[in-house]
Amino acid sequence: MAELSDRMKRLIQPHLAGIEPYDPNFTPTEVNLSANENTYELPAGVRAAVDEALAATPLNRYPDPLSDELRDELAAWHGVSREMICVGNGGDELLYNFLLAFGGAGRTLLTCPPDFSEYAFFASLAQTSVERIWRDEHTFELKRDELLAAAARADLVILTSPNNPTGDVVPPALARAVCQACPGLVMIDEAYGEFADAGASCAALLEECDNLVVLHTLSKAFGAAGIRCGYVMAAPDVIEVFGAVRQIYSVNVLTQAVALAAVRARDAFAPVIEQVRSERARLFAGLQELAAACTPEGTVWAGQGNFLLVRLPQASRVRQRLRDEHSILVRDFSYAPGLADCLRITVGTPEENDRLLAALRAELGQ
Ligand SMILES: *Cc1c(COP(=O)(O)O)cnc(C)c1O
């Protein structure tokens, strides 16, 4: 594991001395199913609308700090007011700002791992303690009673729905109970929300829970990970804080233009999302067959995102062989607590999924 030089360990803020330098170790492959990007082409017409919007965007002026045009479009879509939305440079910036503004020394963030590793990372940057209520080790279900008891003493809660990497959703009734139990703010990270079943979103709870923050991104369903655009929805006074702590020009003019064109064309993404969902079902069936042949450890979890989590014998080796022999990249979680021998596989196009399944069959001798 890489570490800082001794000199930097002395110079950096003490609570950051254990931080790891960024590891750019990345092997380009023909098929990349490792980062839960949308691997489908932008819907017909959307790319043209995006290009037109970019061509019409002056570059010499600073961006509108709050992305008001985009906020208005998002607000109309979600049936909330502009004052309930803050746009960020990807969901990641908003997650960091959430911890920066509401965390800090002496405060505790409650999470339910295995979940998105950035939460604990941003908490550590912001000197926020993390309390973990681990999910059931076999089913990855949330432990409702323990979660509610811990929420009552937490300053912040983040739950992920669908969860990355386990794929399950937080029932809105449970999210409501967590909001009622927690004296602080509760974020529901719905980065993959568009891929979930109807009724899974917690956004409707914003009307009754003034301590709820719902995070969305254009990186996944909208196929726009490259532009870096996410947004939070919350009560206006919460949004004021998000607006106050952010770097004023973090969402650049090109991002705002592309995001606005994409969100205006949101209906055109419905067929892509439908196809990802049906490919997810097909991939699930294929992985289930493979996993069943790998008794006793083989398992695949039914997920509601654009990815699936599968446990296979010698997962790290399988992942390496997929990369080196088949030019397919998937994400290895073997090293992560609770995820021994687990791989997370993004749902790709039908051709990509076929290629993945064939490679896995070859590697597992089936
Ligand atoms: C991808 C992802 C995000 C946000 O990603 P951005 O690209 O920064 O918008 C947030 N939460 C989870 C769980 C994710 O997987």
Coordinates of C-alpha atoms and ligand atoms in Angstrom, one line a residue, residues 35-36 89-93 95 116 119 160 162-164 189 191-192 215-220 225 228-230 344, ligand 1:
A35 CA -17.1 2.0 -12.9
N36 CA -20.8 1.8 -13.3
N89 CA -19.2 19.1 -9.6
G90 CA -20.4 15.5 -9.5
G91 CA -22.2 13.9 -6.6
D92 CA -18.8 13.6 -5.1
E93 CA -18.4 17.3 -4.5
L95 CA -20.9 14.5 -0.6
F116 CA -19.6 3.6 -1.1
Y119 CA -18.3 8.4 2.5
T160 CA -27.4 4.5 -0.4
P162 CA -29.7 1.4 -4.6
N163 CA -26.6 0.7 -2.6
N164 CA -23.2 0.5 -4.2
D189 CA -27.7 8.7 -2.0
A191 CA -26.9 7.9 -7.6
Y192 CA -28.5 4.8 -9.3
L215 CA -28.5 13.0 -3.8
H216 CA -28.7 12.4 -7.6
T217 CA -26.1 12.5 -10.4
L218 CA -25.9 12.7 -14.1
S219 CA -23.0 10.2 -14.1
K220 CA -25.0 7.0 -14.2
A225 CA -19.9 10.8 -15.9
R228 CA -19.1 16.0 -13.5
C229 CA -22.6 17.0 -12.5
G230 CA -24.7 16.0 -9.6
R344 CA -19.0 -5.8 -9.0
Ligands
LIG1 C1 -21.2 7.2 -8.7 C2 -21.7 7.5 -7.4 C3 -21.9 8.8 -6.9 C4 -21.6 10.0 -7.6 O1 -20.8 10.0 -8.6 P1 -20.4 11.4 -9.4 O2 -19.8 10.9 -10.6 O3 -19.4 12.1 -8.5 O4 -21.7 12.1 -9.5 C5 -22.4 8.9 -5.6 N1 -22.7 7.9 -4.9 C6 -22.5 6.6 -5.3 C7 -22.9 5.5 -4.4 C8 -22.0 6.4 -6.5 O5 -21.8 5.1 -6.9

